[in-house]
C-alpha cells in the first residue's frame, strides 16, 4: 500500500486531528475518576470555549486549545453515561416483575448458561406497564428449552439482580466489562410467558436471515469444527464454537482468525474489488468501482451485526478509500486518528475495549515498523521469496506492536505464534473464500457433498497445526505479570526501533532503549521487593467447592477440593492470583484430611462433621460443605472470624447468618469475596 512506503513522510503528525484525539482520550481516561455532574463539566467547557475564542491570537492559544478538547472529552464521557429518566433501573425491583424485552445480541455460551444482551422495553409495576429503556444481561439455563428469536418480543416473570463484582483477587472483572457496554443488571429465566411479533425493521429482518443461515449450517453434514468456523467467518457468530478449539487457537496466537475483524474485512474488500472489476471494470471508472466496493463492505458489515470490530475495520477502510477518491495524500496517523476520533465520538467506552486497543496498535505499528523490517529483509535475506518476506515482516510488526497489551490483559505469549501466523495467514484468504462458498453450497446446493468433504479436510489439517503449536509448552510463556507502567515503558522501547535503522540516529536511540530497559528492570525489582516478605492464608470463593492456599513470599501452595473441576479452577481462580501477585513457584497439594491448621498466629478449625466444641487455641472457624455446627460455637468469644465458603448451600448460609449474633465476625465469601489473612512480619 502507498501509505506503508518506507520513503514517505506519512507518519509525521502534521494534522491537528492527532492532537485533538490525544486530548479527547485523556479527557475520557480521567472522567471516570471525577464525580462531576454533566452540568458542571458543560459549564467548564463553555467557559473555556469562550476564553479560547477571546485569546485566539494569544501565545496561549495552543495550550488552551488542548485544555478545551480535554474538557470536551471529559464532558462527552459524562453525558454518554447519564442515565435517562425512563431507564429500567428507576423502576426495577429485587422481587419478580413482569418484564417485556427483545433480543439484541448473542454472547458466548457457557456449559451452564446461554447468555444474551436484551433491551428492556417495559416493566409491569402494580398492573401498570411503564415504557423503559436500557440493556441487561439475560442468562438462560442450558437445560431449559427457551428459544429466543430476534424477530419477536417476549414477556417474562423475573427479577433484576446486580452483576456481581469478582469475588477472588485479580479475577477478571466481568461487571466492569459489562458496565462498559452500559449493562449493570442481569436476569435469569426458565420459561417465556408470552411472545409477540416485533414491528418490521431492517435490523430484525437481517437478524432473522442470520438465524436461518445459522440453523442451516447446524443442520448441514459438515463437521462440528467446520460448522463453527463457517458460522464465525460468514455470520460473525461464535456461539457454536467449542471451547477446546478456542483454547488451541488462543495458545497458538491466531485467535484473531476466528473473528470478523480488520484482516477479514480486508480480504472481503479484495474479493469485492476483484468481482466488480471483472464485471464492471471496462464500463465504469475506478471511482465508481471504489464506491461500489465500499457500499458492499458496509452492507456486509450491517448484515453480520456491525459489531465493534467490524465497524472499526469498515470505518478505517472507508476513510482511506475516500481519501483516494478525493485524491488526497494518505497519511497513516491521519487515517488512524480520524477513525479513532469518530469511534470515540460515537461510543467513548470503546477506549477501554481490548479489541479497540489491539486493532489500532496493530495497524499503527505495521505502518511504523513494517517498512523498515521489509527493507532490512530485502537487503539481508533477498534469497527468500518477496511474498514470504512481506508476510513475515508484517506479522512481526503487528506482534511487536500488540505484545505489551497482550501481556497486560492475557498474561501469556507463544514464541511459535509468529511462525504459525506466517504459515496460516497466507491461507486466511482461501479460508474466508471457502467459508463463503460453503455457505452458498449449504443454502442452495445442500445435497452437493463434494465441497464439504474438502472443507472438512482443510479444517482437519488446520486443527492439526494448532493442536501441535498449542501443546509446545516450552514455547508458551504463561502467568506473565506486567503493570501499566511497564506497558508504557515497553511501548517506548518499541517506538525507538524504527530509528535503529537510521545510521545517524541509531546510537542515540540505542542509548534510549538501554535506559528504558534499565527502568523496566528497576520496576520489576521494585514490584518483587513489595511482595518478597508477604505471607498470607487465603480461602477463595468458588460455588459448591472449597479452594484455599498458603502464600510465602513468591511461593504458593494450594489445595483444590476433590469434587472441583480442577482445570477451570486453576484457569479462572488460581492463575489470576499467581499472575497478579507475581508468584514464581506453585505446588498443588493433595486433598487434606486435617481439620486443624496451625500457622503462626492463625489457628483455623475446619470441622468435617457435626461438632459442639472448639479446640482450645482456635481463633478462626471455617465452615464448608454445609457441615452442621452448634450455635453456641458460632457465638464463642475466642473466635476472630467465622468463614463460610462457597461450598455451602445458600439456605444453610442464611441459617448461619441468623445464628451468629456478632455479624462483624462473619465472613461469607459469596458476599465479601475471598478471605485473606496476612501474617505478621
XYZ file of C-alpha atoms in Angstrom:
681
model
C 0.000 0.000 0.000
C 1.102 3.523 -0.744
C 0.879 4.747 2.856
C 3.251 1.998 4.026
C 6.064 3.054 1.681
C 9.383 3.386 3.503
C 10.366 6.681 1.907
C 7.121 8.528 2.515
C 6.591 11.036 5.300
C 3.113 9.790 6.054
C 3.908 9.126 9.713
C 4.529 12.769 10.571
C 1.733 14.036 12.878
C 1.113 17.276 10.951
C -2.654 17.055 11.093
C -4.354 18.627 14.147
C -6.706 15.634 14.433
C -3.946 13.750 16.265
C -3.580 16.441 18.938
C -7.358 16.648 19.282
C -7.554 12.839 19.617
C -4.858 12.680 22.327
C -6.634 15.375 24.373
C -10.021 13.698 23.800
C -8.613 10.356 25.003
C -7.041 11.968 28.067
C -10.394 13.550 28.956
C -12.149 10.166 28.654
C -9.487 8.439 30.799
C -9.773 10.886 33.702
C -13.574 11.249 33.531
C -14.484 8.055 35.490
C -12.279 9.178 38.404
C -14.026 12.532 38.956
C -17.648 12.587 40.173
C -18.510 15.894 38.490
C -22.038 16.298 37.180
C -22.721 16.704 33.479
C -23.895 20.277 34.009
C -20.701 21.306 35.777
C -18.490 19.821 33.056
C -20.579 21.533 30.357
C -20.234 24.834 32.196
C -16.447 24.412 32.394
C -16.309 23.507 28.707
C -18.420 26.551 27.742
C -16.228 28.878 29.807
C -13.012 27.536 28.264
C -14.548 27.774 24.778
C -15.311 31.496 25.144
C -11.881 32.180 26.621
C -10.417 30.206 23.723
C -12.230 32.418 21.190
C -11.256 35.598 23.044
C -7.494 34.966 23.089
C -7.267 33.239 19.719
C -4.231 35.291 18.770
C -2.511 34.876 22.117
C 0.611 32.783 22.708
C -1.524 30.614 24.989
C -3.837 29.674 22.119
C -2.339 26.179 21.598
C -2.265 25.318 25.333
C -5.819 26.483 25.894
C -6.890 24.533 22.803
C -5.528 21.349 24.383
C -7.404 22.070 27.626
C -10.559 22.724 25.597
C -10.532 19.282 23.959
C -9.595 17.559 27.224
C -12.652 19.121 28.862
C -14.724 18.247 25.786
C -13.704 14.563 26.001
C -14.428 14.657 29.745
C -17.886 16.207 29.212
C -18.769 13.851 26.380
C -17.977 10.808 28.547
C -20.146 12.172 31.366
C -23.038 12.926 29.013
C -22.781 9.471 27.437
C -23.130 7.843 30.867
C -26.042 9.953 32.015
C -28.896 7.615 32.963
C -32.145 8.586 31.158
C -35.265 9.149 33.245
C -37.058 6.177 31.678
C -34.185 3.739 32.325
C -35.471 0.465 33.732
C -33.214 0.757 36.810
C -35.525 3.527 38.091
C -38.496 1.136 38.329
C -36.749 -2.238 38.695
C -37.316 -4.245 41.872
C -35.479 -7.095 43.539
C -38.666 -9.199 43.593
C -40.192 -10.755 40.477
C -41.871 -8.491 37.934
C -43.437 -8.877 34.506
C -40.821 -7.669 32.013
C -41.179 -7.160 28.264
C -37.933 -7.420 26.325
C -36.375 -8.086 22.933
C -33.161 -9.818 21.933
C -30.230 -7.596 20.885
C -27.140 -9.797 20.786
C -25.988 -13.336 21.454
C -22.944 -13.700 23.692
C -20.659 -16.695 24.064
C -22.455 -19.659 25.606
C -21.039 -21.495 28.638
C -21.523 -25.063 29.898
C -24.347 -23.875 32.153
C -25.961 -20.840 30.506
C -26.857 -19.287 27.178
C -26.084 -15.594 27.516
C -27.806 -12.742 25.677
C -27.923 -8.964 25.721
C -31.550 -7.827 25.793
C -33.331 -4.486 25.604
C -35.895 -3.845 28.353
C -38.961 -2.342 26.621
C -41.357 -2.079 29.561
C -41.970 -3.268 33.126
C -45.254 -4.007 34.861
C -45.467 -2.223 38.196
C -48.715 -2.766 40.118
C -50.579 -3.757 36.936
C -49.351 -0.673 35.081
C -46.903 -1.092 32.227
C -44.179 1.556 32.141
C -42.142 2.064 28.980
C -38.427 1.787 29.712
C -35.034 1.827 28.032
C -31.692 0.214 28.734
C -29.907 -3.091 28.271
C -29.464 -6.090 30.572
C -27.755 -9.480 30.601
C -30.096 -12.457 30.247
C -28.942 -15.910 31.386
C -30.897 -18.957 30.204
C -30.126 -22.342 31.723
C -28.813 -24.777 29.104
C -31.248 -27.430 30.366
C -34.295 -25.227 29.727
C -35.993 -25.224 26.331
C -36.171 -21.473 25.847
C -35.562 -20.446 22.246
C -35.195 -16.739 21.535
C -35.528 -15.010 18.178
C -34.573 -11.512 17.016
C -37.947 -11.041 15.334
C -40.104 -11.305 18.473
C -40.728 -9.547 21.771
C -41.122 -11.569 24.970
C -42.686 -11.259 28.409
C -41.080 -13.000 31.370
C -41.595 -13.066 35.124
C -38.230 -12.439 36.736
C -36.255 -10.106 38.996
C -33.296 -7.836 38.368
C -30.037 -8.627 40.081
C -26.874 -6.567 40.097
C -23.967 -8.221 38.335
C -21.504 -9.473 40.926
C -18.054 -7.989 41.339
C -15.175 -10.503 41.196
C -15.005 -12.480 44.436
C -11.345 -13.512 44.151
C -8.188 -11.367 43.902
C -7.079 -10.373 40.381
C -10.012 -12.217 38.807
C -11.497 -10.927 35.543
C -13.959 -8.133 36.339
C -16.984 -9.158 34.275
C -19.074 -6.473 35.973
C -16.759 -3.702 34.761
C -16.641 -5.289 31.301
C -20.441 -5.159 31.022
C -20.619 -1.654 32.505
C -18.533 -0.508 29.533
C -21.397 -1.826 27.428
C -23.941 0.086 29.595
C -25.157 -3.124 31.263
C -25.438 -3.201 35.064
C -28.132 -5.816 35.773
C -28.826 -9.423 34.911
C -31.878 -11.674 34.820
C -32.425 -15.420 34.758
C -35.450 -17.163 33.258
C -36.818 -20.675 32.978
C -39.875 -20.038 30.823
C -41.300 -17.394 28.480
C -44.849 -16.354 29.332
C -45.838 -14.576 26.135
C -44.406 -13.667 22.735
C -45.423 -11.155 20.104
C -44.050 -10.255 16.693
C -41.916 -7.143 16.523
C -42.814 -4.447 14.057
C -40.921 -4.965 10.819
C -37.468 -3.396 10.649
C -34.337 -3.911 8.594
C -32.419 -4.892 11.740
C -34.847 -7.663 12.699
C -35.034 -8.869 9.084
C -31.232 -9.211 8.870
C -31.135 -10.885 12.287
C -33.728 -13.430 11.093
C -31.663 -14.065 7.960
C -28.609 -14.761 10.114
C -30.635 -17.082 12.353
C -31.976 -19.020 9.353
C -28.499 -19.373 7.848
C -27.107 -20.416 11.234
C -29.785 -23.117 11.500
C -28.923 -24.395 8.009
C -25.244 -24.521 8.955
C -26.046 -26.505 12.111
C -28.150 -28.984 10.121
C -25.528 -29.437 7.392
C -23.301 -32.570 7.130
C -20.109 -30.580 7.848
C -18.001 -31.487 10.880
C -18.646 -29.585 14.121
C -15.380 -27.631 13.766
C -16.235 -26.700 10.170
C -19.732 -25.552 11.140
C -18.401 -23.287 13.887
C -15.727 -21.746 11.627
C -18.164 -21.162 8.733
C -20.597 -19.519 11.155
C -17.833 -17.352 12.679
C -16.291 -16.183 9.382
C -19.501 -15.558 7.429
C -22.074 -14.589 10.080
C -19.868 -13.349 12.906
C -21.435 -15.939 15.238
C -19.016 -17.802 17.545
C -21.638 -19.347 19.830
C -21.258 -22.723 18.070
C -17.522 -22.808 18.713
C -16.125 -25.459 21.031
C -14.047 -24.198 23.980
C -11.165 -26.543 23.092
C -10.954 -25.031 19.588
C -10.825 -21.506 21.052
C -8.144 -22.547 23.533
C -5.957 -24.113 20.835
C -6.180 -21.039 18.615
C -5.538 -18.767 21.594
C -2.405 -20.629 22.700
C -1.191 -20.698 19.093
C -1.585 -16.912 18.851
C -4.085 -16.978 15.968
C -7.388 -16.487 17.790
C -7.949 -13.396 15.605
C -8.599 -15.750 12.660
C -11.880 -16.810 14.260
C -13.446 -13.342 14.382
C -14.553 -10.967 11.651
C -12.062 -8.145 12.101
C -9.710 -5.928 10.090
C -7.974 -8.764 8.284
C -11.252 -10.390 7.208
C -12.767 -7.097 6.073
C -9.586 -6.507 4.043
C -9.936 -9.939 2.430
C -13.626 -9.340 1.680
C -12.652 -5.938 0.230
C -10.233 -7.716 -2.151
C -12.951 -10.206 -3.129
C -15.455 -7.436 -3.918
C -12.780 -5.439 -5.799
C -11.937 -8.455 -7.962
C -15.608 -9.306 -8.547
C -16.727 -5.777 -9.509
C -13.571 -5.240 -11.573
C -14.320 -8.437 -13.501
C -17.922 -7.420 -14.234
C -17.873 -3.606 -14.432
C -14.167 -2.871 -14.923
C -14.476 -1.966 -18.613
C -17.636 0.120 -18.380
C -17.170 2.206 -15.224
C -14.456 4.393 -13.696
C -12.262 3.433 -10.753
C -14.110 5.903 -8.516
C -17.442 4.210 -9.183
C -15.875 0.806 -8.515
C -14.440 2.044 -5.199
C -17.827 3.414 -4.166
C -19.495 0.089 -5.063
C -16.907 -1.842 -3.069
C -17.325 0.425 -0.012
C -21.114 0.136 -0.157
C -20.799 -3.660 -0.363
C -18.406 -3.710 2.611
C -20.841 -1.704 4.745
C -23.795 -3.859 3.643
C -21.848 -6.961 4.683
C -20.890 -5.298 7.982
C -24.525 -4.439 8.730
C -25.603 -7.962 7.759
C -23.243 -9.595 10.306
C -24.473 -7.246 13.043
C -21.919 -4.424 12.727
C -20.012 -5.419 15.862
C -17.391 -3.046 17.239
C -14.526 -4.807 15.435
C -16.396 -4.822 12.093
C -17.371 -1.162 12.483
C -13.731 -0.197 13.201
C -12.443 -2.065 10.137
C -15.124 -0.694 7.797
C -14.574 2.858 9.044
C -10.775 2.790 8.669
C -11.019 1.269 5.206
C -13.669 3.808 4.161
C -11.620 6.806 5.333
C -8.593 5.535 3.414
C -10.570 4.826 0.243
C -12.467 8.134 0.366
C -9.067 9.829 0.512
C -8.145 8.026 -2.704
C -11.412 9.060 -4.358
C -10.801 12.700 -3.379
C -7.127 12.392 -4.446
C -5.818 13.456 -1.059
C -2.485 12.151 0.276
C -2.881 9.169 2.600
C -1.175 9.558 5.968
C -1.356 6.666 8.369
C -1.687 8.772 11.525
C -4.409 10.852 9.879
C -6.425 7.768 8.890
C -5.985 6.181 12.330
C -6.586 9.430 14.200
C -9.775 10.310 12.350
C -11.089 6.721 12.667
C -10.387 6.601 16.410
C -11.918 10.051 16.973
C -15.149 9.144 15.152
C -15.421 5.841 17.051
C -14.883 7.532 20.429
C -17.361 10.235 19.449
C -19.921 7.503 18.786
C -19.034 5.494 21.909
C -16.338 6.707 24.371
C -16.450 3.322 26.146
C -14.650 1.836 23.145
C -11.400 3.293 24.508
C -11.454 0.674 27.278
C -12.218 -2.184 24.883
C -9.291 -4.583 24.366
C -10.241 -5.112 20.718
C -10.113 -1.355 20.058
C -6.635 -1.103 21.614
C -5.288 -4.176 19.815
C -6.623 -3.245 16.360
C -5.313 0.326 16.397
C -1.933 -0.696 17.827
C -1.576 -3.433 15.201
C -2.247 -1.060 12.287
C -0.129 1.723 13.796
C 2.922 -0.459 14.311
C 2.559 -2.154 10.932
C 2.886 1.341 9.497
C 5.798 2.234 11.786
C 7.842 -0.970 11.721
C 6.899 -2.964 8.616
C 8.653 -0.719 6.033
C 11.917 -0.952 7.985
C 11.715 -4.705 8.577
C 10.780 -5.293 4.938
C 13.686 -3.148 3.710
C 16.104 -4.923 6.086
C 14.994 -8.380 4.890
C 15.258 -7.210 1.279
C 18.915 -6.315 1.858
C 19.943 -9.196 4.140
C 17.682 -12.064 3.021
C 16.936 -11.390 -0.621
C 17.003 -15.130 -1.347
C 13.667 -15.513 0.477
C 10.640 -15.004 -1.822
C 9.214 -11.484 -1.577
C 5.741 -12.698 -0.552
C 7.122 -14.644 2.427
C 9.327 -11.692 3.452
C 6.333 -9.349 3.346
C 4.113 -11.654 5.395
C 6.891 -12.231 7.949
C 7.732 -8.526 8.379
C 4.068 -7.507 8.628
C 3.332 -10.252 11.167
C 6.411 -9.342 13.213
C 5.388 -5.663 13.218
C 1.840 -6.435 14.378
C 3.049 -8.895 17.032
C 5.564 -6.429 18.480
C 3.050 -3.582 18.447
C 0.392 -5.548 20.321
C 2.710 -7.551 22.621
C 2.504 -5.184 25.652
C -1.306 -5.144 25.501
C -1.494 -8.938 25.044
C 0.736 -9.480 28.086
C -1.193 -6.940 30.181
C -4.634 -8.448 29.533
C -3.971 -12.116 28.735
C -0.666 -12.749 30.583
C 0.618 -15.244 28.036
C 2.609 -15.304 24.825
C 3.784 -18.076 22.485
C 7.066 -17.752 20.621
C 5.574 -20.050 17.991
C 2.745 -17.608 17.271
C 4.917 -15.582 14.868
C 5.744 -18.643 12.759
C 2.225 -20.082 12.984
C 0.842 -16.738 11.750
C 3.319 -16.692 8.863
C 2.168 -20.206 7.961
C -1.571 -19.664 8.481
C -2.136 -16.065 7.329
C -1.487 -16.763 3.629
C -4.183 -19.435 3.907
C -6.622 -16.988 5.527
C -7.740 -15.676 2.143
C -8.558 -19.205 0.983
C -10.260 -19.996 4.302
C -12.550 -16.949 4.100
C -13.353 -17.571 0.416
C -14.020 -21.258 1.033
C -16.256 -20.400 4.019
C -18.471 -18.240 1.793
C -18.518 -20.907 -0.929
C -19.549 -23.448 1.714
C -22.315 -21.147 2.966
C -23.637 -20.794 -0.596
C -23.478 -24.575 -1.045
C -25.321 -25.162 2.273
C -28.035 -22.658 1.284
C -28.627 -23.526 -2.368
C -26.994 -26.935 -3.001
C -27.475 -28.898 0.258
C -27.012 -32.263 -1.461
C -23.723 -31.343 -3.125
C -21.326 -33.104 -0.721
C -18.063 -32.655 -2.599
C -17.372 -29.170 -1.163
C -17.999 -30.112 2.456
C -15.550 -33.023 2.211
C -12.782 -30.683 1.014
C -13.574 -28.022 3.642
C -13.692 -30.597 6.442
C -10.264 -31.847 5.406
C -8.843 -28.286 5.370
C -10.183 -27.644 8.876
C -8.845 -31.036 9.985
C -5.343 -30.034 8.831
C -5.719 -26.607 10.467
C -6.642 -28.246 13.783
C -3.584 -30.492 13.475
C -1.321 -27.436 13.160
C -2.964 -25.503 16.015
C -3.075 -28.602 18.229
C 0.655 -29.166 17.713
C 1.509 -25.491 18.335
C -0.705 -25.187 21.423
C 0.947 -28.196 23.096
C 4.510 -26.895 22.730
C 4.669 -25.782 26.349
C 8.368 -24.929 26.163
C 7.478 -22.077 23.745
C 4.433 -20.885 25.703
C 5.023 -18.363 28.472
C 2.072 -18.080 30.854
C 1.150 -16.151 34.008
C 3.271 -13.182 32.941
C 2.770 -10.277 35.326
C 3.118 -6.790 33.846
C 1.962 -3.437 35.229
C 0.501 -0.488 33.322
C 3.732 1.449 33.919
C 5.743 -1.405 32.383
C 3.363 -1.450 29.392
C 4.170 2.234 28.758
C 7.926 1.523 29.023
C 7.573 -1.410 26.603
C 5.798 0.813 24.063
C 8.590 3.367 24.464
C 11.155 0.693 23.579
C 9.166 -0.475 20.546
C 8.733 3.108 19.287
C 12.532 3.507 19.283
C 13.043 0.522 16.954
C 12.440 2.349 13.600
C 15.243 4.804 14.405
C 17.740 1.948 14.815
C 17.620 1.585 11.025
C 18.785 5.207 10.635
C 22.596 5.305 10.870
C 22.663 8.919 12.050
C 20.170 8.335 14.863
C 20.794 4.663 15.727
C 23.363 5.229 18.501
C 21.270 7.830 20.307
C 18.122 5.702 20.187
C 20.068 2.626 21.225
C 21.020 4.510 24.386
C 17.335 5.385 24.884
C 16.439 1.688 24.607
C 19.156 0.718 27.108
C 17.868 3.382 29.508
C 14.263 2.195 29.138
C 15.315 -1.414 29.687
C 17.051 -0.261 32.869
C 13.868 1.490 34.053
C 11.844 -1.619 33.166
C 14.229 -3.828 35.182
C 14.118 -1.482 38.183
C 10.301 -1.579 38.162
C 10.395 -5.402 38.172
C 12.793 -5.385 41.157
C 10.612 -2.820 42.927
C 7.487 -4.975 42.494
C 9.413 -8.028 43.683
C 10.557 -6.222 46.834
C 6.976 -5.260 47.622
C 5.951 -8.914 47.842
C 9.135 -10.755 48.896
C 8.146 -10.810 52.592
C 4.417 -11.247 52.033
C 2.854 -14.203 53.864
C -0.850 -14.960 53.782
C -3.514 -17.620 54.004
C -6.370 -17.358 51.515
C -9.726 -19.085 51.142
C -11.017 -18.450 47.635
C -14.661 -18.271 46.700
C -15.928 -20.990 44.413
C -19.570 -22.097 44.338
C -20.136 -25.620 45.730
C -16.441 -26.234 46.463
C -13.504 -25.281 48.683
C -10.235 -23.848 47.348
C -7.516 -22.436 49.589
C -3.775 -21.867 49.767
C -0.744 -20.682 51.736
C 1.493 -17.981 50.298
C 5.091 -17.439 51.494
C 6.865 -14.663 49.532
C 6.966 -15.848 45.892
C 5.895 -19.437 46.734
C 2.273 -20.563 46.797
C 0.881 -23.940 47.850
C -2.798 -24.501 47.170
C -5.408 -27.203 47.577
C -8.455 -27.825 45.436
C -11.413 -29.823 46.662
C -11.744 -33.344 45.208
C -15.104 -32.612 43.587
C -13.931 -29.452 41.861
C -13.344 -29.057 38.131
C -9.603 -28.631 38.641
C -8.822 -27.281 35.172
C -11.374 -24.446 35.394
C -10.385 -23.649 38.974
C -6.734 -23.253 38.036
C -7.556 -21.200 34.947
C -10.063 -18.774 36.495
C -9.073 -18.618 40.188
C -5.505 -19.817 40.831
C -3.741 -18.449 37.735
C -5.082 -14.872 38.073
C -3.910 -14.841 41.686
C -0.474 -16.217 40.753
C -0.089 -13.660 37.958
C -1.365 -10.666 39.903
C 0.791 -11.438 42.940
C 3.995 -12.107 40.956
C 4.338 -15.645 42.316
C 7.093 -17.717 40.720
C 6.733 -21.109 42.441
C 3.489 -23.056 42.919
C 2.524 -26.506 44.161
C -0.845 -28.208 44.251
C -1.267 -30.185 47.472
C -3.201 -33.407 47.848
C -6.650 -33.239 49.407
C -6.227 -32.659 53.121
C -7.908 -34.678 55.836
C -6.770 -32.369 58.637
C -9.358 -30.295 60.470
C -6.932 -28.003 62.314
C -4.479 -25.626 60.626
C -1.894 -24.045 62.918
C 0.113 -21.297 61.219
C 1.927 -18.773 63.411
C -0.774 -16.527 64.947
C -3.516 -18.223 62.909
C -5.279 -21.365 64.144
C -8.135 -22.478 61.891
C -10.651 -25.174 62.775
C -12.425 -26.772 59.808
C -14.845 -29.438 61.091
C -15.614 -32.367 58.810
C -18.726 -33.430 60.736
C -21.107 -32.083 63.380
C -19.260 -30.548 66.308
C -20.229 -28.787 69.542
C -16.763 -27.927 70.830
C -13.861 -25.778 69.627
C -10.168 -26.634 70.099
C -8.793 -24.506 72.937
C -6.399 -22.443 70.807
C -8.665 -21.988 67.762
C -9.350 -18.388 66.692
C -10.958 -18.959 63.274
C -13.838 -21.312 62.439
C -14.091 -22.355 58.801
C -17.421 -23.869 57.746
C -17.547 -25.786 54.461
C -19.875 -28.245 52.699
C -22.791 -27.249 54.992
C -21.228 -29.011 57.987
C -23.543 -28.593 61.000
C -22.127 -26.600 63.904
C -23.557 -25.992 67.357
C -24.981 -22.460 67.689
C -23.012 -21.903 70.909
C -19.769 -22.352 68.980
C -20.833 -19.740 66.438
C -21.022 -17.135 69.206
C -17.863 -18.145 71.063
C -15.772 -15.209 72.307
C -12.483 -16.874 71.302
C -13.286 -16.639 67.573
C -11.946 -13.754 65.478
C -13.685 -14.870 62.303
C -16.288 -17.341 61.136
C -15.623 -18.119 57.475
C -18.418 -19.548 55.329
C -17.044 -20.500 51.911
C -18.777 -21.164 48.589
C -19.183 -24.900 49.169
C -22.170 -24.321 51.498
C -25.766 -24.406 50.270
C -27.433 -20.941 50.038
C -30.183 -21.863 52.528
C -27.578 -23.069 55.015
C -25.694 -19.773 54.678
C -28.919 -17.887 55.508
C -29.355 -20.067 58.586
C -25.784 -19.328 59.757
C -26.365 -15.577 59.335
C -29.372 -15.775 61.656
C -27.472 -17.745 64.301
C -24.371 -15.523 64.531
C -25.023 -12.593 66.879
C -21.864 -10.601 66.010
C -22.069 -10.091 62.241
C -18.631 -8.414 62.164
C -17.044 -11.830 62.778
C -18.921 -13.465 59.920
C -17.103 -13.665 56.568
C -19.218 -15.133 53.775
C -17.044 -15.471 50.658
C -20.097 -15.296 48.393
C -20.759 -11.757 49.700
C -17.396 -10.321 50.790
C -15.141 -12.272 48.456
C -12.103 -14.391 49.256
C -10.892 -14.410 52.858
C -7.258 -13.287 53.062
C -5.341 -13.366 56.343
C -1.919 -11.710 56.260
C 0.566 -12.948 58.817
C 2.572 -10.547 60.940
C 6.065 -9.872 59.589
